[in-house]
Backbone as JSON, one array per atom type, in Angstrom:
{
  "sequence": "XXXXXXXXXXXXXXXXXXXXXXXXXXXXXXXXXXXXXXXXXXXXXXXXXXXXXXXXXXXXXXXXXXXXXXXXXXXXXXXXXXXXXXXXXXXXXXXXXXXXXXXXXXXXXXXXXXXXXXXXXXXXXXXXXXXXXXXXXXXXXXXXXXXXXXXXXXXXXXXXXXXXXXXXXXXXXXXXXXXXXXXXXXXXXXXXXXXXXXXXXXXXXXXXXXXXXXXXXXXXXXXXXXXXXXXXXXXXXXXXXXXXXXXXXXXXXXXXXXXXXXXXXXXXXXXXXXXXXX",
  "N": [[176.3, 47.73, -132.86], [178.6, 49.89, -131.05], [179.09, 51.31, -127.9], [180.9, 53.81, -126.17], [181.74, 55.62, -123.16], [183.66, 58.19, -121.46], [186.1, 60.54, -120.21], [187.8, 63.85, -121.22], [190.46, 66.24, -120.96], [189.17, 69.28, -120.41], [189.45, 73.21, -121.16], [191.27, 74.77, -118.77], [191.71, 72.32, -117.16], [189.79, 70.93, -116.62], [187.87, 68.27, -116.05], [185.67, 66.48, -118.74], [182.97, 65.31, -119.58], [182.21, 62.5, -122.45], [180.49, 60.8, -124.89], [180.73, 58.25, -127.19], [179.48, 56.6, -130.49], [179.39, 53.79, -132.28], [179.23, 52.37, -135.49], [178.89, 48.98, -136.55], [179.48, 47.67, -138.84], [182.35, 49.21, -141.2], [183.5, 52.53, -140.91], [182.05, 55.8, -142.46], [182.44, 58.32, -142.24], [182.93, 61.03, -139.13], [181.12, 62.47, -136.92], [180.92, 65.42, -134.95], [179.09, 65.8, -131.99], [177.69, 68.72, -130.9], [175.49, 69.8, -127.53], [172.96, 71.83, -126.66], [171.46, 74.52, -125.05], [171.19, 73.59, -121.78], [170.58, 70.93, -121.42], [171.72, 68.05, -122.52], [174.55, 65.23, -124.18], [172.9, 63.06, -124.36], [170.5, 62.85, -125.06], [170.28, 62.82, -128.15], [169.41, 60.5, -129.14], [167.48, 59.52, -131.09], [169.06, 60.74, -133.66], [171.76, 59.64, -133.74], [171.31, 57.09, -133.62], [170.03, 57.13, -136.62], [172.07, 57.94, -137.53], [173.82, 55.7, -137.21], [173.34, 53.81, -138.83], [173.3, 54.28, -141.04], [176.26, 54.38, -141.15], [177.87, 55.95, -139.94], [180.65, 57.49, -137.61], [180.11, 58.62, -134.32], [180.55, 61.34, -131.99], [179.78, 62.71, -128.82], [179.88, 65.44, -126.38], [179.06, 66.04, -122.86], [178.76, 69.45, -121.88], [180.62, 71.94, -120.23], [179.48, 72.48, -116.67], [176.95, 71.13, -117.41], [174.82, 68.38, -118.08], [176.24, 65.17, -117.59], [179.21, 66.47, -117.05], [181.12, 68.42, -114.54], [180.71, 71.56, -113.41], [179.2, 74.53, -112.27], [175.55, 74.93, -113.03], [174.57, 76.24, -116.09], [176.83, 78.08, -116.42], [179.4, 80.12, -116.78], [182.98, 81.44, -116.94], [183.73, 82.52, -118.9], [183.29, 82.9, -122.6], [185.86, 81.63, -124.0], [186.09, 79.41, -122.44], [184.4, 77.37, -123.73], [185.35, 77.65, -126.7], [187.53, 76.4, -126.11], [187.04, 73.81, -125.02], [185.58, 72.14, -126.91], [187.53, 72.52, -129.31], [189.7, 71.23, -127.43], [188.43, 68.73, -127.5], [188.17, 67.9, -130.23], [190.47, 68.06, -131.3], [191.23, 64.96, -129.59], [189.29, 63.2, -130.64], [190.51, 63.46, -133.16], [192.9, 62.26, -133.25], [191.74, 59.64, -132.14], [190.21, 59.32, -134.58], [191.67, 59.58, -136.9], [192.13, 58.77, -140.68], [189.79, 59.48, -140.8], [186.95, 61.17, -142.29], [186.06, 64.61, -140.77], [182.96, 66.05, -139.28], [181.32, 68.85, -137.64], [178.83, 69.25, -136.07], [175.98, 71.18, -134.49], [173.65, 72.29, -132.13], [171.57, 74.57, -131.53], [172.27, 76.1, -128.84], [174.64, 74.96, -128.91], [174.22, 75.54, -131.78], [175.39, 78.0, -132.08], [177.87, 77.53, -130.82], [179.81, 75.94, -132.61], [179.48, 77.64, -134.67], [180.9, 80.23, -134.31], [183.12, 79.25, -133.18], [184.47, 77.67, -135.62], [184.25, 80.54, -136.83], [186.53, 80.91, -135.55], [188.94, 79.5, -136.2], [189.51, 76.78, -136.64], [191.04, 73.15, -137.51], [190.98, 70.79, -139.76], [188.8, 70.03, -140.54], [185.48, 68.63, -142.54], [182.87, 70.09, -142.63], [180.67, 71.71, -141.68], [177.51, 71.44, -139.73], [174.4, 73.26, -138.53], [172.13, 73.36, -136.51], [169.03, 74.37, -135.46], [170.47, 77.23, -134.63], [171.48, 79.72, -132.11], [171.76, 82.16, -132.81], [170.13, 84.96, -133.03], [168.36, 87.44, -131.67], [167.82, 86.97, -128.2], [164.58, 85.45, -126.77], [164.18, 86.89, -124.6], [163.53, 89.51, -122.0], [164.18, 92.81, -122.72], [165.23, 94.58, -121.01], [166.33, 92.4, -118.7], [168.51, 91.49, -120.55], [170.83, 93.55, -120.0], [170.5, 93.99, -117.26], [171.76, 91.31, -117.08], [174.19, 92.24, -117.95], [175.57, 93.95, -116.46], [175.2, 92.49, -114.01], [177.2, 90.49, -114.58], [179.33, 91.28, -113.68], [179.77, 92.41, -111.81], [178.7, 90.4, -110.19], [178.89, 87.67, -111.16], [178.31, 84.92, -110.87], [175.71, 84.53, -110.38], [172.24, 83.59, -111.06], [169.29, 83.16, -112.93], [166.39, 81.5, -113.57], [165.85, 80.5, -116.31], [163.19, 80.91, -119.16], [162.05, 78.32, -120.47], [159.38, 76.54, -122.38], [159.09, 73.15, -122.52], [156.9, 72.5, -124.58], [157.3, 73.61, -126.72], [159.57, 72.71, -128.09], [159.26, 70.24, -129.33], [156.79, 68.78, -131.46], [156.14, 66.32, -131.34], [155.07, 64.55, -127.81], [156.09, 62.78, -126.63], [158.87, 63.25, -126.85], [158.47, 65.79, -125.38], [157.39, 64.68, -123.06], [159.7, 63.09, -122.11], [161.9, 65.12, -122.1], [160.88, 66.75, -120.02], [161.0, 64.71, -117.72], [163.72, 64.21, -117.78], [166.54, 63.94, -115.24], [168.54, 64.94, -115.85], [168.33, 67.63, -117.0], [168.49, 70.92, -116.91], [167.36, 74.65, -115.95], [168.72, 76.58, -115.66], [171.06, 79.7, -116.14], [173.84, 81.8, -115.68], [174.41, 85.4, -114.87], [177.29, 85.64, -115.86], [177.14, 83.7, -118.05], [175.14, 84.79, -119.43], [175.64, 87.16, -120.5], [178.68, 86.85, -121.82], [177.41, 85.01, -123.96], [175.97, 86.7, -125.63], [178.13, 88.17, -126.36], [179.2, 86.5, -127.99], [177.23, 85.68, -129.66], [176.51, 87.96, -130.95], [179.42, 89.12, -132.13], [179.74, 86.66, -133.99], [177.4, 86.98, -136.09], [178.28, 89.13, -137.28], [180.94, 88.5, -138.43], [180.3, 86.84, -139.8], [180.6, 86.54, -143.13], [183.03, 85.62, -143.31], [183.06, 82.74, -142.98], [184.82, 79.91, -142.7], [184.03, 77.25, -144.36], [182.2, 74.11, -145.96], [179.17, 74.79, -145.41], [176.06, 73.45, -143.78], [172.42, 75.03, -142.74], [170.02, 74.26, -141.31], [166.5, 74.86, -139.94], [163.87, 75.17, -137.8], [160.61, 76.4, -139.48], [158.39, 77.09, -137.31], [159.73, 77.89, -135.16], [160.12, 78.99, -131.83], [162.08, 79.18, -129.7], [164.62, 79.84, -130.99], [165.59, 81.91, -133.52], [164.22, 81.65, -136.87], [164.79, 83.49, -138.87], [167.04, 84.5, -137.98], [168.88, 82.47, -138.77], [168.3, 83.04, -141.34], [169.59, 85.24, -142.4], [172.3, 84.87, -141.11], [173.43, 82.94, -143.14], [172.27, 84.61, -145.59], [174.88, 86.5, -145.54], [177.38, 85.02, -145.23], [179.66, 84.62, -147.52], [180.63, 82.19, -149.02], [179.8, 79.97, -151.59], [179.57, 76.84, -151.17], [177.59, 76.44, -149.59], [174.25, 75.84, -147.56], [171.13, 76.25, -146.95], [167.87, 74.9, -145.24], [164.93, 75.32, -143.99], [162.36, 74.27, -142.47], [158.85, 74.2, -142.69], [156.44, 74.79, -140.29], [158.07, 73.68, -138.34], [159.46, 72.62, -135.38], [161.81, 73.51, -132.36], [163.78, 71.48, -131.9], [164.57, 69.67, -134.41], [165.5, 67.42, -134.88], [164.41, 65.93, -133.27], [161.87, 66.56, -133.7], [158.4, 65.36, -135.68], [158.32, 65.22, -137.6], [161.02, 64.29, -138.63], [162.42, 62.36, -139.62], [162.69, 62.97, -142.36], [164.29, 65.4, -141.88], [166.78, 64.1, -141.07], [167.36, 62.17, -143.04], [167.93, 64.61, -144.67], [169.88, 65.57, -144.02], [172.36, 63.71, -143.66], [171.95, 63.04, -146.95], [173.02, 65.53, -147.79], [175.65, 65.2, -146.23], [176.83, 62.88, -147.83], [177.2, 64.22, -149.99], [179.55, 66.2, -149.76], [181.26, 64.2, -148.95], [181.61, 62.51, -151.24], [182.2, 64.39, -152.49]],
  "CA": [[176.64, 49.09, -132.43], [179.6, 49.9, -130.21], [178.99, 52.57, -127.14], [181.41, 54.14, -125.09], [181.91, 56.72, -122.03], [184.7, 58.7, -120.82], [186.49, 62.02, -119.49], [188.59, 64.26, -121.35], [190.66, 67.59, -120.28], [188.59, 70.76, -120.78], [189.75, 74.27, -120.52], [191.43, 75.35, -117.43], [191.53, 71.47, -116.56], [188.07, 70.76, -116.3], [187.2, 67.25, -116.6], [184.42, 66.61, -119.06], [182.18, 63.65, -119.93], [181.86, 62.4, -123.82], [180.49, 59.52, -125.25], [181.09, 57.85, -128.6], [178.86, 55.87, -131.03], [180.54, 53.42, -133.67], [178.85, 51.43, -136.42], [179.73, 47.94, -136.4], [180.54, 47.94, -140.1], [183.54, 50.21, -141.16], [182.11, 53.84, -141.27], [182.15, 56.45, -143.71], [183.06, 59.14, -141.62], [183.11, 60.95, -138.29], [180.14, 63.14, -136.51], [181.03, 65.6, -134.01], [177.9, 66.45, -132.14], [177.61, 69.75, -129.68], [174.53, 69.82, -127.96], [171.78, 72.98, -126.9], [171.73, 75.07, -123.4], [170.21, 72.71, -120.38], [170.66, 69.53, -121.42], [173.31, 66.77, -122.54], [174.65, 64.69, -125.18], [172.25, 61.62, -124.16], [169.52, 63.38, -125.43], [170.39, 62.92, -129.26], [169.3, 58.89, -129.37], [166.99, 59.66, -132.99], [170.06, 61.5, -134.58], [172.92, 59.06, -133.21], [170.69, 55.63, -134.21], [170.08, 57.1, -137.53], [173.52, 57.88, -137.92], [174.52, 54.58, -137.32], [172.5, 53.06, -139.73], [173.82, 55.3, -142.67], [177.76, 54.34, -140.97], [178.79, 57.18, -138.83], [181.23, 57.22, -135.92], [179.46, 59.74, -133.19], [181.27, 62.16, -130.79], [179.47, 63.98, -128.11], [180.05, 65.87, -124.98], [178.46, 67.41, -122.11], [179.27, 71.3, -122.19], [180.37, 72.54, -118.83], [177.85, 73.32, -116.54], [175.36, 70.64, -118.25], [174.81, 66.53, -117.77], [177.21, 64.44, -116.39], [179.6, 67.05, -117.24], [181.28, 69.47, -113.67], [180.69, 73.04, -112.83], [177.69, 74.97, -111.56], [174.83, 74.64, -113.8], [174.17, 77.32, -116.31], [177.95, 79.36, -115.76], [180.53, 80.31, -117.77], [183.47, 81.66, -116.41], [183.91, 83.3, -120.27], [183.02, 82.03, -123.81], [186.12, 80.85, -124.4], [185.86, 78.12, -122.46], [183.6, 76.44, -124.63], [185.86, 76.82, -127.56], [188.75, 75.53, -125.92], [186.53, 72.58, -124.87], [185.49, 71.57, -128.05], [189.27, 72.28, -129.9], [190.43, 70.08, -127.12], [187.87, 67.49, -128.12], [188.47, 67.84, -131.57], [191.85, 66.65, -131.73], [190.98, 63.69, -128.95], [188.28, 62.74, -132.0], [190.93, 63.33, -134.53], [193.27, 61.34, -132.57], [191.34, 58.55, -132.26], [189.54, 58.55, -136.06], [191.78, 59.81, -138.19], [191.94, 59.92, -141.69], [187.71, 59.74, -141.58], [186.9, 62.36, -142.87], [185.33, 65.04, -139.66], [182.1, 66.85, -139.62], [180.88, 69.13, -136.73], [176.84, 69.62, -136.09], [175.79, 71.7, -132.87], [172.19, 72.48, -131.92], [170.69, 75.59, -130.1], [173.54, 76.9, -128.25], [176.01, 74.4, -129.34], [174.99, 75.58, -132.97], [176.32, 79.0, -131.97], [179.33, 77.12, -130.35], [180.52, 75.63, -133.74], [179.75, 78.83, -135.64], [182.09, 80.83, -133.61], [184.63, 77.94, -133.18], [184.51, 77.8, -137.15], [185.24, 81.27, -137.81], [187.45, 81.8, -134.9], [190.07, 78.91, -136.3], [189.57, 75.47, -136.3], [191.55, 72.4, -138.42], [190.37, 69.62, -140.03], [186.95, 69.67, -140.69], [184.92, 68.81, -144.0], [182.45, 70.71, -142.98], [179.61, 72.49, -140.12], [176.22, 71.71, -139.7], [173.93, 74.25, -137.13], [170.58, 73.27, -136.22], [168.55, 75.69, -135.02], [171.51, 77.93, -134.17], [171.15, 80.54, -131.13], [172.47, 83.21, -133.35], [168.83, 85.74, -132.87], [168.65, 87.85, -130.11], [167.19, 85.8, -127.21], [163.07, 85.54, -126.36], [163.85, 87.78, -123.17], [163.17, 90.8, -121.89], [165.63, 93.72, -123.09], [165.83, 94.74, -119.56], [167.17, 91.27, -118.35], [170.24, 91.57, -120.83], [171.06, 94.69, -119.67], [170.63, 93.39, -116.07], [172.93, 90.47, -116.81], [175.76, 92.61, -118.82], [176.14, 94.66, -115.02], [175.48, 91.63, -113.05], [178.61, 89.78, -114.72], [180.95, 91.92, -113.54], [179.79, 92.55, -110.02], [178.29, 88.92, -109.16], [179.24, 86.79, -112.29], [177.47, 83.53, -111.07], [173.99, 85.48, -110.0], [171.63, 82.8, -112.34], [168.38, 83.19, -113.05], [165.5, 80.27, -114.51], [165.71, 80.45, -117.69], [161.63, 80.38, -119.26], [162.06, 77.22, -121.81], [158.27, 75.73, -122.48], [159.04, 71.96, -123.22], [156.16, 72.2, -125.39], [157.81, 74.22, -127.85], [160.71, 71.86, -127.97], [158.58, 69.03, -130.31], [155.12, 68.14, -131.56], [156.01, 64.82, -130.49], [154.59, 64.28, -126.9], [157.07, 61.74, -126.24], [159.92, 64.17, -126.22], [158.03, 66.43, -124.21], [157.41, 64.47, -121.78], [161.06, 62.95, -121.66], [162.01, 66.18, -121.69], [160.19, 67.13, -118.45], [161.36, 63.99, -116.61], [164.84, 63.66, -117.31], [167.3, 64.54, -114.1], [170.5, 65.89, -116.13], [168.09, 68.45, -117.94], [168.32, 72.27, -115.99], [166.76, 75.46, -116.7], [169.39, 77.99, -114.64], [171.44, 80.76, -116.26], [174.48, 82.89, -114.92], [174.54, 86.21, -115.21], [178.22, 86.05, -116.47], [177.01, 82.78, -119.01], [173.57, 85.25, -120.61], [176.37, 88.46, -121.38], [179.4, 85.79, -122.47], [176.47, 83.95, -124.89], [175.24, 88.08, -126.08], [178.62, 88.88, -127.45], [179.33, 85.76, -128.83], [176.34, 86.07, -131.0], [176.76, 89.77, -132.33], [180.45, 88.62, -133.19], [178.9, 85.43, -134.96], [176.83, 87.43, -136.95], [179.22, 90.44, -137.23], [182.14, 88.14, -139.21], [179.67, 85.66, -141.09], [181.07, 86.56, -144.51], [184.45, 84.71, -143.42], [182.84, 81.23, -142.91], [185.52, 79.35, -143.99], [184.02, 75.62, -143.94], [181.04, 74.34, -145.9], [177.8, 75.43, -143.91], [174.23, 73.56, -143.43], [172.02, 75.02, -141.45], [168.63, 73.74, -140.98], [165.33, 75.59, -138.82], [162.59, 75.15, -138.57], [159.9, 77.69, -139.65], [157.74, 77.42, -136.49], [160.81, 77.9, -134.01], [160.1, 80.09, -131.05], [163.36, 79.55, -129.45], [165.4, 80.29, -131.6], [164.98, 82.86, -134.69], [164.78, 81.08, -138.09], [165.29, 84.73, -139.61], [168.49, 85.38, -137.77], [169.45, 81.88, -139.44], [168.22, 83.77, -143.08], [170.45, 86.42, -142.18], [173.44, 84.6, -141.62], [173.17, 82.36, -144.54], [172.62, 85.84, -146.34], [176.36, 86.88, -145.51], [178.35, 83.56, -145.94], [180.14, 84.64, -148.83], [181.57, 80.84, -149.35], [179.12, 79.02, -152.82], [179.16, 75.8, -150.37], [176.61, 76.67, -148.28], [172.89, 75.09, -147.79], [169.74, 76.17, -145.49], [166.74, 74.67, -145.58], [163.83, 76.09, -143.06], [161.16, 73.06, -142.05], [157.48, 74.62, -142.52], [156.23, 74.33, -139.03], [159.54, 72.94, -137.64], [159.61, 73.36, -133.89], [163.09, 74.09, -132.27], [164.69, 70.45, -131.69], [164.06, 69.29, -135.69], [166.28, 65.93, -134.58], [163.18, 65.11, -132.43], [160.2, 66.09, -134.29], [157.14, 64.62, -135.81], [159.26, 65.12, -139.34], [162.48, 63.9, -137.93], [163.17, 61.55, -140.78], [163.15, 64.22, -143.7], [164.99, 66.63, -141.67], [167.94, 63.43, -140.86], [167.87, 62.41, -144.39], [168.54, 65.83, -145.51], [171.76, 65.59, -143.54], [172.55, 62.48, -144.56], [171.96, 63.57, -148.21], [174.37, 66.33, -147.45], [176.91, 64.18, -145.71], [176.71, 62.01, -148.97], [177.35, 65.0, -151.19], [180.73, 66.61, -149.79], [182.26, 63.31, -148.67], [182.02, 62.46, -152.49], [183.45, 65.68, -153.5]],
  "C": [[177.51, 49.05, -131.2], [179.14, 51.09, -129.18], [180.11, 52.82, -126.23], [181.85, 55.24, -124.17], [183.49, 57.23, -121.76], [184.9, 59.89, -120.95], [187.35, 62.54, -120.66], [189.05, 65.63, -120.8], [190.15, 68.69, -120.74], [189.71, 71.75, -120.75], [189.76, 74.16, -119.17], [191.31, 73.48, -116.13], [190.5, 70.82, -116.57], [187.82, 69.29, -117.11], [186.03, 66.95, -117.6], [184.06, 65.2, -119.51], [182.27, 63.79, -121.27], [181.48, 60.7, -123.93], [181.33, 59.02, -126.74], [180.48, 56.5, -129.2], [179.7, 55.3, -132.33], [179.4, 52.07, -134.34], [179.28, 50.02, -136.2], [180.1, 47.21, -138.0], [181.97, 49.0, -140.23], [182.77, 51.9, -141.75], [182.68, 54.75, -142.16], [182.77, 58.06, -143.68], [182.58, 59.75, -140.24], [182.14, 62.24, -137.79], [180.47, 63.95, -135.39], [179.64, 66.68, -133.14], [178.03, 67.57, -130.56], [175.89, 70.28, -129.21], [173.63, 71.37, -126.89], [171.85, 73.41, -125.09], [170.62, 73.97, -122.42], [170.33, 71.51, -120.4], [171.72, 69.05, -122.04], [173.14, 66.29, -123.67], [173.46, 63.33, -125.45], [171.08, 62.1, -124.89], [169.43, 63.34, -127.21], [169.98, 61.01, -129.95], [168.8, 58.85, -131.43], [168.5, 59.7, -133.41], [171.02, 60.01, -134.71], [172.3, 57.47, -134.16], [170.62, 56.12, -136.03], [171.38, 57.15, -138.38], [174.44, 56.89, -138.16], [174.34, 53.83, -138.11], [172.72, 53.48, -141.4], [175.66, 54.99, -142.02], [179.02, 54.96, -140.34], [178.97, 57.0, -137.45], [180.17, 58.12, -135.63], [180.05, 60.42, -132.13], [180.05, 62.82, -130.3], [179.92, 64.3, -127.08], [179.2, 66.44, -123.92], [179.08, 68.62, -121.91], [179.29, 71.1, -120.65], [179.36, 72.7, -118.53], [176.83, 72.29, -116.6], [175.52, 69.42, -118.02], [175.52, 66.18, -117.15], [178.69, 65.0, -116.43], [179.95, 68.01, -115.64], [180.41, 70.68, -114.02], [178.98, 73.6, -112.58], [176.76, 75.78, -113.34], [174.44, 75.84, -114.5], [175.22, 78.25, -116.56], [178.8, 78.8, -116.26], [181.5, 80.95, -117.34], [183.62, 83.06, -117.64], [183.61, 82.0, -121.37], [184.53, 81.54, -124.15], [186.91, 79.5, -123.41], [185.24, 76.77, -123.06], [183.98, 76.28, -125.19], [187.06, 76.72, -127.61], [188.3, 74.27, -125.41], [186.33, 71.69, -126.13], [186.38, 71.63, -128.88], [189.48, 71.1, -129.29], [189.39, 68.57, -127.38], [188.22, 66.75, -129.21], [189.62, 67.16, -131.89], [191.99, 65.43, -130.97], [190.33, 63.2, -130.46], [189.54, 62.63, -133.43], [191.98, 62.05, -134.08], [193.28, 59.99, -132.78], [190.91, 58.08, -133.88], [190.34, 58.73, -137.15], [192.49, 58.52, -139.06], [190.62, 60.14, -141.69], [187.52, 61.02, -141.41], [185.52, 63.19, -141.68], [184.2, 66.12, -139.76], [181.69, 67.22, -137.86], [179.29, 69.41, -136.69], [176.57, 70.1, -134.46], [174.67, 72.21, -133.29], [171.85, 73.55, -130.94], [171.99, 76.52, -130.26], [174.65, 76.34, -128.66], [175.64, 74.89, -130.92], [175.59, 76.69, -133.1], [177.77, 78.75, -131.89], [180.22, 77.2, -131.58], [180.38, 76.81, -134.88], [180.45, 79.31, -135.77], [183.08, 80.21, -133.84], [185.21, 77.77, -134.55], [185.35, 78.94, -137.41], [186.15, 81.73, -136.96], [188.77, 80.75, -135.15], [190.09, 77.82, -135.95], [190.37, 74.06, -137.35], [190.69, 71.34, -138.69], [189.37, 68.97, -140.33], [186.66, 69.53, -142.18], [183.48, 69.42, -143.84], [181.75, 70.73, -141.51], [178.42, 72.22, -140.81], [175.51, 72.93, -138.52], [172.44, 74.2, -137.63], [170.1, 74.39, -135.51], [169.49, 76.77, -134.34], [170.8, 79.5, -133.43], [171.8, 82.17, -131.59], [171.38, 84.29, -133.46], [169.32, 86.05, -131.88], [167.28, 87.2, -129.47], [165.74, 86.1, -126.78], [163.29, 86.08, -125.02], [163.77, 89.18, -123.4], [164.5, 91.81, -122.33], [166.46, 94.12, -121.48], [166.7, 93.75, -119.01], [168.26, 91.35, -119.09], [170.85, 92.36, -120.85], [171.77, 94.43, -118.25], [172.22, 92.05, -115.91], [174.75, 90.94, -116.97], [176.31, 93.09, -116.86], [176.22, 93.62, -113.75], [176.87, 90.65, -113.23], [179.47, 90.31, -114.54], [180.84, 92.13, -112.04], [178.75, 90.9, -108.67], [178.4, 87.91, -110.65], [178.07, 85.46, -112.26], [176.16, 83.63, -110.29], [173.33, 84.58, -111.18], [170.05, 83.21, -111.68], [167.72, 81.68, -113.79], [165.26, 80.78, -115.65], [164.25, 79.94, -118.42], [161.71, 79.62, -120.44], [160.99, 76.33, -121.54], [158.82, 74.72, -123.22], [158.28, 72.07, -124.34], [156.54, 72.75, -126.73], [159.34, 73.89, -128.73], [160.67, 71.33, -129.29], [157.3, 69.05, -130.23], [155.14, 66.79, -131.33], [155.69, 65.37, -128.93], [155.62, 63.71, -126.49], [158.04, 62.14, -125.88], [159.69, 64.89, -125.58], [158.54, 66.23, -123.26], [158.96, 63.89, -121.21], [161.97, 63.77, -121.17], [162.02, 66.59, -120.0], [160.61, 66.32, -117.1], [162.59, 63.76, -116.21], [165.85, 64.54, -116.29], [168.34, 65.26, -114.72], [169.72, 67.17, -116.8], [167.74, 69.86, -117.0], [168.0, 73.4, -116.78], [167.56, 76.69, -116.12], [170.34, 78.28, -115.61], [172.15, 81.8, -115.88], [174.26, 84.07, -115.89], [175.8, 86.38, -116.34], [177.77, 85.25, -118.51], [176.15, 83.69, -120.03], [174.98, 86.4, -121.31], [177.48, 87.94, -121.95], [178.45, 85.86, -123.86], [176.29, 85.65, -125.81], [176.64, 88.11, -126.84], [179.46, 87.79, -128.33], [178.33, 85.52, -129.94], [176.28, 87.03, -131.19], [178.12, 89.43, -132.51], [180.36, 87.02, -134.08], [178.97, 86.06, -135.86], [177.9, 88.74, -137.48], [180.27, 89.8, -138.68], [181.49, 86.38, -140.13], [180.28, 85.62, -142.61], [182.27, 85.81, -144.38], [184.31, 83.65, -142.84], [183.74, 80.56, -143.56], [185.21, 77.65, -144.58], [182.69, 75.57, -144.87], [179.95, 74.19, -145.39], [176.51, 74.67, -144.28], [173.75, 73.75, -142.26], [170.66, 75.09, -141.94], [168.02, 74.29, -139.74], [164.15, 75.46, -138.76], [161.27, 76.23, -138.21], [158.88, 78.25, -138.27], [158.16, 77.64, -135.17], [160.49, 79.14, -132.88], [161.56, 80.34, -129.73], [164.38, 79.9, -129.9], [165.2, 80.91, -133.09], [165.83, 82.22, -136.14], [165.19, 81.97, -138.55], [166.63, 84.82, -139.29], [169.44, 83.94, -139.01], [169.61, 82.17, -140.93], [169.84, 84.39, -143.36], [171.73, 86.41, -142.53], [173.99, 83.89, -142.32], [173.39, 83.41, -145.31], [174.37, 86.03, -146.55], [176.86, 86.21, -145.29], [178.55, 83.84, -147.26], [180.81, 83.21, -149.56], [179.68, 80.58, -150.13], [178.3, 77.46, -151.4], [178.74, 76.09, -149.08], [174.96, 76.19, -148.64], [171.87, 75.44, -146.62], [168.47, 76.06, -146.04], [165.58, 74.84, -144.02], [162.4, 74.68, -143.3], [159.93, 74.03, -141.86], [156.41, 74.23, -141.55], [156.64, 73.76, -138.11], [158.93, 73.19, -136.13], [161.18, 73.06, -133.67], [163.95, 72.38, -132.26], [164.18, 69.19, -133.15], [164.3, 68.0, -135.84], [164.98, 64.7, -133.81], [161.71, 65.2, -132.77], [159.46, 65.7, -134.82], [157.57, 64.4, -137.41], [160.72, 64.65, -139.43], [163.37, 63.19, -138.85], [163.46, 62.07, -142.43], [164.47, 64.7, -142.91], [166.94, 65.61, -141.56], [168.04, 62.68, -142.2], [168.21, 63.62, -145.32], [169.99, 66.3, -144.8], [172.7, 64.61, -143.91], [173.14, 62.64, -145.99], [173.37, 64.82, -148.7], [175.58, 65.97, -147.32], [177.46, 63.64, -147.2], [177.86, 62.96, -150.3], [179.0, 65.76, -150.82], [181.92, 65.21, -149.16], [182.68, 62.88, -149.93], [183.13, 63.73, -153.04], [185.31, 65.57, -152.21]]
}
């Protein structure tokens, strides 16, 4: 297995960290992974090892804001910084791999990222995954996103702690507690980042029928961060045939890390398998 680090140019300049995982056979094709609000790409070890082991390069990044990644933790200046971060990734990744054939997968908040990024115009892809995708409206109070819409305009980077119980993360322990200890992982929240994130998911869901890519998205059923229903929903209105969601029966929110981890990464796999043939 090959590993390696480095910077590329964000939006608006903005340095950002990425790694990159490479098989040490010749691989089969190319993984681009976006990963979940608070924490970093390092955090995907399961996914990335299994990946390698089935032949897949690996892209990730830290998102503004997040790991070894600049800017103040939590804060968005606007959403589309994010998907001019990940465009400009995209063609670094194509760059470097092409012709292998490119798949995007984002988790949480990154699987909102690549939703959006999808139907707002992207090249080259054979297809989108979205793990528990942040496309529900959010486990807070109504008041608070009310609070944030008026605070982003008259104090933008006003953050709040964001209430994310590790425990509801994984039924593994192990990720828990890794969870809990590791230093790049933050729980803060701008005002401008919560009303940004709000109308990027009601235009998500709003222009779902013009998915143009084909779609798995995987949840799992016992998710309290993120709403397997809203994932029903927008599955529902994906008018594109090549589309696939399968809902884990007692899932918890990070499906890459839990106690079923090896169904849920052979059913991507399995996937992978099935449109790289076609």
């Amino acid at each position: 297995m090959g590993h390696q680090t480095g910077t590329f140019m964000g939006a608006s300049d903005t340095e950002l960290f990425y790694q990159r995982w490479n098989p040490s056979s010749r691989s089969r094709g190319v993984l681009v992974l976006v990963h979940g609000f608070g924490e970093h790409s390092g955090r995907y070890s399961h996914l990335v090892h299994w990946m390698l082991g089935k032949d897949y390069i690996i892209y990730g990044f830290d998102l503004r804001g997040h790991g070894n990644s600049p800017g103040t933790r939590g804060h968005i200046n606007g959403w589309s910084e994010f998907r001019e971060d990940l465009r400009r990734f995209l063609r670094l990744v194509e760059a470097m791999e092409s012709p292998s054939p490119l798949y995007l997968i984002g988790h949480s908040l990154g699987g909102l990222i690549v939703l959006e990024c999808a139907l707002r115009g992207l090249l080259g892809l054979r297809g989108v995954i979205a793990c528990a995708p942040a496309i529900g409206r959010p486990p807070v109070r109504p008041g608070l996103m009310g609070l944030a819409r008026v605070m982003s305009i008259i104090w933008p980077t006003f953050s709040l702690k964001v209430a994310i119980d590790p425990s509801k993360l994984s039924r593994d322990p192990e990720v828990v507690r890794a969870y809990k200890e590791d230093p790049l992982v933050h729980n803060r929240a701008s005002a401008r980042f919560g009303a940004q994130m709000e109308l990027a998911r009601s235009w998500t869901m709003a222009h779902a029928r013009e998915f143009p890519f084909p779609l798995l998205i995987l949840h799992g059923g016992a998710d309290v961060l993120a709403s397997p229903e809203a994932s029903r929903v927008f599955y529902g209105r994906v008018l594109s045939r090549d589309k696939e969601l399968r809902i884990y029966r007692g899932g918890y929110h990070e499906l890459h890390n839990d106690i079923h981890r090896e169904q849920v990464l052979e059913d991507i796999c399995e996937w992978l398998e099935d449109h790289i043939g076609a």
